[in-house]
mmCIF file of C-alpha atoms and ligand atoms in Angstrom:
data_model
loop_
_atom_site.group_PDB
_atom_site.id
_atom_site.type_symbol
_atom_site.label_atom_id
_atom_site.label_comp_id
_atom_site.label_asym_id
_atom_site.label_seq_id
_atom_site.Cartn_x
_atom_site.Cartn_y
_atom_site.Cartn_z
ATOM 1 C CA MET A 1 5.868 30.534 -54.826
ATOM 2 C CA PRO A 2 6.401 33.142 -57.593
ATOM 3 C CA GLY A 3 6.136 36.804 -56.967
ATOM 4 C CA THR A 4 8.006 39.791 -55.892
ATOM 5 C CA THR A 5 8.604 41.731 -52.687
ATOM 6 C CA VAL A 6 7.292 45.311 -52.389
ATOM 7 C CA LYS A 7 8.524 47.616 -49.681
ATOM 8 C CA THR A 8 6.617 50.866 -49.045
ATOM 9 C CA GLU A 9 5.321 53.182 -46.425
ATOM 10 C CA ALA A 10 1.515 53.374 -46.276
ATOM 11 C CA ILE A 11 -1.406 54.636 -44.290
ATOM 12 C CA VAL A 12 -4.197 52.257 -43.337
ATOM 13 C CA LEU A 13 -7.470 53.838 -44.709
ATOM 14 C CA ARG A 14 -9.747 50.944 -43.843
ATOM 15 C CA SER A 15 -9.265 47.525 -42.057
ATOM 16 C CA ILE A 16 -11.783 44.798 -42.497
ATOM 17 C CA ARG A 17 -12.045 41.513 -40.551
ATOM 18 C CA TYR A 18 -11.847 38.601 -42.968
ATOM 19 C CA GLY A 19 -12.296 34.862 -42.540
ATOM 20 C CA GLU A 20 -11.253 33.289 -39.212
ATOM 21 C CA ALA A 21 -8.347 35.436 -38.295
ATOM 22 C CA ASP A 22 -7.311 37.634 -41.239
ATOM 23 C CA ARG A 23 -7.596 41.292 -42.055
ATOM 24 C CA ILE A 24 -8.040 42.982 -45.421
ATOM 25 C CA LEU A 25 -6.437 46.375 -45.600
ATOM 26 C CA HIS A 26 -7.214 49.357 -47.854
ATOM 27 C CA LEU A 27 -3.969 51.244 -47.902
ATOM 28 C CA TYR A 28 -2.655 54.533 -49.396
ATOM 29 C CA SER A 29 1.017 53.981 -50.031
ATOM 30 C CA ARG A 30 3.815 56.393 -50.763
ATOM 31 C CA ASP A 31 5.270 54.432 -53.572
ATOM 32 C CA ARG A 32 2.210 52.882 -55.285
ATOM 33 C CA GLY A 33 -0.821 54.889 -54.419
ATOM 34 C CA ARG A 34 -3.803 52.726 -53.551
ATOM 35 C CA LEU A 35 -3.108 49.188 -52.551
ATOM 36 C CA GLY A 36 -5.224 46.288 -51.234
ATOM 37 C CA ALA A 37 -3.490 43.756 -48.949
ATOM 38 C CA ILE A 38 -4.344 40.756 -46.745
ATOM 39 C CA ALA A 39 -2.805 40.187 -43.447
ATOM 40 C CA LYS A 40 -3.061 36.545 -42.574
ATOM 41 C CA GLY A 41 -3.550 35.633 -38.962
ATOM 42 C CA ALA A 42 -3.631 39.272 -37.978
ATOM 43 C CA ARG A 43 -6.501 38.710 -35.509
ATOM 44 C CA LYS A 44 -4.842 35.800 -33.660
ATOM 45 C CA PRO A 45 -3.927 36.769 -30.001
ATOM 46 C CA LYS A 46 -0.208 36.439 -30.599
ATOM 47 C CA SER A 47 -0.131 37.912 -34.082
ATOM 48 C CA ARG A 48 3.201 39.438 -35.024
ATOM 49 C CA PHE A 49 1.275 42.475 -36.312
ATOM 50 C CA GLY A 50 -0.093 43.432 -32.882
ATOM 51 C CA GLY A 51 -2.722 46.192 -33.036
ATOM 52 C CA ARG A 52 -1.084 48.253 -35.761
ATOM 53 C CA LEU A 53 -3.179 47.205 -38.743
ATOM 54 C CA GLU A 54 -5.903 49.711 -37.788
ATOM 55 C CA PRO A 55 -7.044 52.894 -39.590
ATOM 56 C CA PHE A 56 -4.751 55.895 -39.450
ATOM 57 C CA PHE A 57 -1.584 53.867 -38.687
ATOM 58 C CA ARG A 58 1.394 54.939 -40.759
ATOM 59 C CA LEU A 59 3.418 51.770 -41.430
ATOM 60 C CA ASP A 60 6.557 50.598 -43.000
ATOM 61 C CA LEU A 61 5.369 47.525 -44.958
ATOM 62 C CA VAL A 62 6.913 44.561 -46.637
ATOM 63 C CA LEU A 63 4.397 42.992 -48.962
ATOM 64 C CA HIS A 64 4.416 39.928 -51.200
ATOM 65 C CA GLU A 65 2.928 40.388 -54.619
ATOM 66 C CA GLY A 66 1.649 37.197 -56.177
ATOM 67 C CA ARG A 67 -1.056 36.517 -58.770
ATOM 68 C CA SER A 68 -3.895 37.833 -56.572
ATOM 69 C CA ASP A 69 -5.111 41.445 -56.689
ATOM 70 C CA LEU A 70 -4.391 41.563 -52.960
ATOM 71 C CA LEU A 71 -0.822 41.738 -51.762
ATOM 72 C CA THR A 72 0.165 39.782 -48.734
ATOM 73 C CA VAL A 73 1.552 41.647 -45.715
ATOM 74 C CA THR A 74 4.847 40.028 -44.655
ATOM 75 C CA SER A 75 5.895 42.571 -42.072
ATOM 76 C CA ALA A 76 4.612 45.826 -40.693
ATOM 77 C CA THR A 77 6.416 48.251 -38.459
ATOM 78 C CA THR A 78 4.931 51.488 -37.056
ATOM 79 C CA VAL A 79 6.191 54.826 -38.410
ATOM 80 C CA ASP A 80 3.517 56.726 -36.376
ATOM 81 C CA GLY A 81 0.354 55.440 -34.710
ATOM 82 C CA TYR A 82 -1.035 58.966 -33.954
ATOM 83 C CA PRO A 83 -2.140 57.908 -30.392
ATOM 84 C CA ARG A 84 -3.542 61.357 -29.407
ATOM 85 C CA LEU A 85 -5.784 61.453 -32.541
ATOM 86 C CA ARG A 86 -7.185 58.118 -31.342
ATOM 87 C CA SER A 87 -8.094 59.524 -27.933
ATOM 88 C CA SER A 88 -10.015 62.560 -29.228
ATOM 89 C CA GLY A 89 -13.586 62.247 -30.559
ATOM 90 C CA PRO A 90 -13.460 65.219 -33.016
ATOM 91 C CA ALA A 91 -9.981 64.248 -34.266
ATOM 92 C CA LEU A 92 -11.165 60.646 -34.844
ATOM 93 C CA THR A 93 -14.134 61.903 -36.851
ATOM 94 C CA ALA A 94 -11.902 64.307 -38.891
ATOM 95 C CA GLY A 95 -9.458 61.449 -39.575
ATOM 96 C CA ALA A 96 -12.207 59.070 -40.580
ATOM 97 C CA ARG A 97 -13.624 61.726 -43.014
ATOM 98 C CA ALA A 98 -10.063 62.160 -44.522
ATOM 99 C CA CYS A 99 -9.620 58.490 -45.022
ATOM 100 C CA ASP A 100 -13.201 58.189 -46.465
ATOM 101 C CA ALA A 101 -12.341 61.018 -48.906
ATOM 102 C CA PHE A 102 -9.182 59.229 -50.037
ATOM 103 C CA LEU A 103 -11.092 55.989 -50.515
ATOM 104 C CA ARG A 104 -13.558 57.696 -52.770
ATOM 105 C CA LEU A 105 -11.279 60.067 -54.634
ATOM 106 C CA LEU A 106 -7.774 58.552 -54.878
ATOM 107 C CA ASP A 107 -8.236 55.039 -56.208
ATOM 108 C CA ALA A 108 -5.377 54.836 -58.697
ATOM 109 C CA ALA A 109 -2.545 52.318 -58.119
ATOM 110 C CA GLU A 110 0.113 54.859 -59.008
ATOM 111 C CA PRO A 111 2.360 57.004 -56.832
ATOM 112 C CA ASN A 112 1.121 60.428 -55.875
ATOM 113 C CA PRO A 113 3.614 61.789 -53.366
ATOM 114 C CA PRO A 114 1.792 65.102 -52.783
ATOM 115 C CA ALA A 115 -1.447 63.121 -51.887
ATOM 116 C CA TYR A 116 0.454 60.877 -49.558
ATOM 117 C CA ASN A 117 2.269 63.740 -47.853
ATOM 118 C CA LEU A 118 -1.009 65.674 -47.496
ATOM 119 C CA LEU A 119 -2.674 62.709 -45.616
ATOM 120 C CA CYS A 120 0.353 62.282 -43.340
ATOM 121 C CA ARG A 121 0.451 66.017 -42.529
ATOM 122 C CA TYR A 122 -3.299 66.137 -41.757
ATOM 123 C CA LEU A 123 -3.168 63.113 -39.483
ATOM 124 C CA ALA A 124 -0.106 64.648 -37.738
ATOM 125 C CA LEU A 125 -2.057 67.883 -37.248
ATOM 126 C CA LEU A 126 -4.993 65.980 -35.841
ATOM 127 C CA ASP A 127 -2.633 64.248 -33.480
ATOM 128 C CA ASP A 128 -1.102 67.543 -32.209
ATOM 129 C CA PRO A 129 -3.074 69.014 -29.263
ATOM 130 C CA ALA A 130 -1.398 72.460 -29.729
ATOM 131 C CA ALA A 131 -2.453 72.611 -33.390
ATOM 132 C CA GLN A 132 -5.973 71.564 -32.348
ATOM 133 C CA GLU A 133 -6.152 74.582 -30.081
ATOM 134 C CA ARG A 134 -4.657 76.971 -32.595
ATOM 135 C CA ALA A 135 -6.739 76.098 -35.619
ATOM 136 C CA PRO A 136 -10.530 75.571 -35.816
ATOM 137 C CA GLY A 137 -11.451 72.183 -37.029
ATOM 138 C CA LEU A 138 -13.792 73.117 -39.846
ATOM 139 C CA GLU A 139 -11.288 75.586 -41.391
ATOM 140 C CA THR A 140 -8.558 72.964 -41.362
ATOM 141 C CA ALA A 141 -10.873 70.321 -42.691
ATOM 142 C CA LEU A 142 -11.921 72.507 -45.640
ATOM 143 C CA ALA A 143 -8.343 73.524 -46.276
ATOM 144 C CA PHE A 144 -7.510 69.776 -46.404
ATOM 145 C CA ARG A 145 -10.419 69.204 -48.755
ATOM 146 C CA LEU A 146 -9.248 71.960 -51.111
ATOM 147 C CA LYS A 147 -5.670 70.531 -51.125
ATOM 148 C CA LEU A 148 -7.133 67.069 -51.664
ATOM 149 C CA ALA A 149 -9.011 68.309 -54.741
ATOM 150 C CA LEU A 150 -5.726 69.910 -55.963
ATOM 151 C CA VAL A 151 -3.608 66.722 -55.568
ATOM 152 C CA ALA A 152 -6.372 64.642 -57.171
ATOM 153 C CA GLY A 153 -6.318 66.895 -60.198
ATOM 154 C CA PHE A 154 -9.638 68.667 -59.518
ATOM 155 C CA ALA A 155 -8.651 72.059 -58.086
ATOM 156 C CA PRO A 156 -11.286 74.691 -58.619
ATOM 157 C CA GLU A 157 -10.413 77.632 -60.914
ATOM 158 C CA LEU A 158 -10.144 80.623 -58.641
ATOM 159 C CA ALA A 159 -8.163 83.261 -60.558
ATOM 160 C CA SER A 160 -10.659 84.247 -63.293
ATOM 161 C CA CYS A 161 -14.136 83.463 -64.562
ATOM 162 C CA THR A 162 -14.243 79.805 -65.604
ATOM 163 C CA ASN A 163 -16.714 80.671 -68.372
ATOM 164 C CA CYS A 164 -15.214 83.810 -70.020
ATOM 165 C CA GLY A 165 -11.843 84.576 -68.377
ATOM 166 C CA GLU A 166 -12.898 87.850 -66.736
ATOM 167 C CA ALA A 167 -10.667 88.517 -63.767
ATOM 168 C CA GLU A 168 -12.957 91.067 -61.981
ATOM 169 C CA HIS A 169 -16.428 90.935 -60.449
ATOM 170 C CA LEU A 170 -16.130 87.246 -59.542
ATOM 171 C CA VAL A 171 -19.428 86.848 -57.643
ATOM 172 C CA GLY A 172 -20.443 83.271 -58.176
ATOM 173 C CA PHE A 173 -19.159 79.654 -58.198
ATOM 174 C CA SER A 174 -20.255 77.001 -60.675
ATOM 175 C CA GLY A 175 -19.615 73.370 -59.750
ATOM 176 C CA SER A 176 -20.298 72.252 -63.335
ATOM 177 C CA ALA A 177 -17.755 74.756 -64.678
ATOM 178 C CA GLY A 178 -15.391 73.903 -61.853
ATOM 179 C CA GLY A 179 -14.612 77.448 -60.661
ATOM 180 C CA VAL A 180 -15.470 80.992 -60.038
ATOM 181 C CA VAL A 181 -17.741 82.919 -62.494
ATOM 182 C CA CYS A 182 -18.252 86.616 -63.101
ATOM 183 C CA ALA A 183 -21.514 88.632 -62.755
ATOM 184 C CA SER A 184 -22.510 88.194 -66.379
ATOM 185 C CA CYS A 185 -21.872 84.470 -66.410
ATOM 186 C CA GLU A 186 -23.499 83.642 -63.089
ATOM 187 C CA ALA A 187 -26.629 81.895 -64.403
ATOM 188 C CA SER A 188 -25.693 78.339 -63.361
ATOM 189 C CA SER A 189 -23.784 79.385 -60.310
ATOM 190 C CA PHE A 190 -24.387 80.107 -56.636
ATOM 191 C CA GLU A 191 -23.387 83.271 -54.894
ATOM 192 C CA LEU A 192 -19.769 83.315 -53.615
ATOM 193 C CA THR A 193 -18.794 85.995 -51.086
ATOM 194 C CA GLU A 194 -15.357 87.616 -51.199
ATOM 195 C CA ALA A 195 -14.617 85.956 -47.874
ATOM 196 C CA ALA A 196 -15.316 82.493 -49.321
ATOM 197 C CA HIS A 197 -13.260 83.219 -52.407
ATOM 198 C CA GLY A 198 -10.414 84.599 -50.264
ATOM 199 C CA PHE A 199 -10.494 81.569 -47.991
ATOM 200 C CA MET A 200 -10.035 79.250 -50.944
ATOM 201 C CA VAL A 201 -7.194 81.199 -52.448
ATOM 202 C CA ALA A 202 -5.456 81.473 -49.131
ATOM 203 C CA ALA A 203 -6.098 77.865 -48.034
ATOM 204 C CA LEU A 204 -4.452 76.596 -51.176
ATOM 205 C CA ALA A 205 -1.506 78.885 -50.872
ATOM 206 C CA LYS A 206 -0.708 78.287 -47.163
ATOM 207 C CA PRO A 207 0.408 75.195 -45.300
ATOM 208 C CA LEU A 208 -2.374 73.054 -43.906
ATOM 209 C CA SER A 209 -1.396 74.083 -40.326
ATOM 210 C CA GLU A 210 -2.108 77.711 -41.185
ATOM 211 C CA ALA A 211 -5.709 77.337 -42.543
ATOM 212 C CA PRO A 212 -7.223 80.797 -42.722
ATOM 213 C CA GLU A 213 -10.265 81.854 -40.677
ATOM 214 C CA ALA A 214 -13.584 82.660 -42.207
ATOM 215 C CA ASP A 215 -17.208 83.319 -41.220
ATOM 216 C CA PRO A 216 -19.778 80.455 -41.151
ATOM 217 C CA LEU A 217 -21.509 81.595 -44.335
ATOM 218 C CA ALA A 218 -18.204 81.713 -46.259
ATOM 219 C CA LEU A 219 -17.299 78.214 -44.942
ATOM 220 C CA ARG A 220 -20.632 76.843 -46.040
ATOM 221 C CA GLN A 221 -20.008 78.261 -49.513
ATOM 222 C CA VAL A 222 -16.487 76.879 -49.668
ATOM 223 C CA GLU A 223 -17.762 73.379 -48.741
ATOM 224 C CA ARG A 224 -20.435 73.616 -51.369
ATOM 225 C CA ALA A 225 -17.878 74.805 -54.010
ATOM 226 C CA VAL A 226 -15.489 71.917 -53.401
ATOM 227 C CA GLY A 227 -18.335 69.442 -53.069
ATOM 228 C CA GLU A 228 -20.006 70.450 -56.372
ATOM 229 C CA THR A 229 -16.681 70.540 -58.189
ATOM 230 C CA LEU A 230 -15.793 67.010 -57.148
ATOM 231 C CA GLU A 231 -19.387 65.848 -57.920
ATOM 232 C CA HIS A 232 -19.274 67.211 -61.421
ATOM 233 C CA HIS A 233 -15.707 66.419 -62.354
ATOM 234 C CA ALA A 234 -14.578 63.431 -60.287
ATOM 235 C CA HIS A 235 -18.113 62.016 -59.971
ATOM 236 C CA VAL A 236 -17.492 61.570 -56.218
ATOM 237 C CA GLN A 237 -19.782 62.699 -53.360
ATOM 238 C CA LEU A 238 -18.019 63.404 -50.088
ATOM 239 C CA ARG A 239 -19.583 63.294 -46.706
ATOM 240 C CA ALA A 240 -19.955 66.555 -44.686
ATOM 241 C CA ALA A 241 -16.564 68.088 -43.964
ATOM 242 C CA ALA A 242 -17.223 68.231 -40.183
HETATM 243 ZN ZN1 ZN B 301 -17.672 85.315 -67.087
#
């Protein structure tokens, strides 16, 4: 059978039952970005894949690439199964939202190491009980979403007015312009508090594990800012962050 062997690390974003005993996997891989693969016989009781072809598993994969769009999984070993993430309701929801956002926003079959590393770091944080206690879930989820917009090429402009370049009096956010706007350009924008603006700047500058805190109004504005930016520029609608 013609074809080549592909070795890569990947995260399972979605795992779908297929046919009698197979699984189709939506993967985000370190070396090739988005991949689709089929794991034949994965649902047989004695499958060599065991239970590791489930969402959130970080795997070392050997895949066969033939003529089909789907690669065939030859072998899969676990790099990390994030077992504590799986036993916590809020962490499971947050992980599912993250995978869903990747499915919608990052569909290119090309390597994007910052995107891959971001997803691995977020799943590791959700798997870490100490990190869960330190950082509020919504702040971390929104910091993840801002960094996701950045690695997907849709980071909002935060330094100066998107419309005229003014660096002061940045009082609004325009999703269609993709960034902050000043008082005289605010017609098509919504109000952005200093706290919301500060959160976005700090969340992008700091590691995901140090997501800054902010009040509920600011967080709602941040979610709206990222959401409207991605709607206008990536043509993608994300589900609620938390
Ligand atoms: Zn302006």
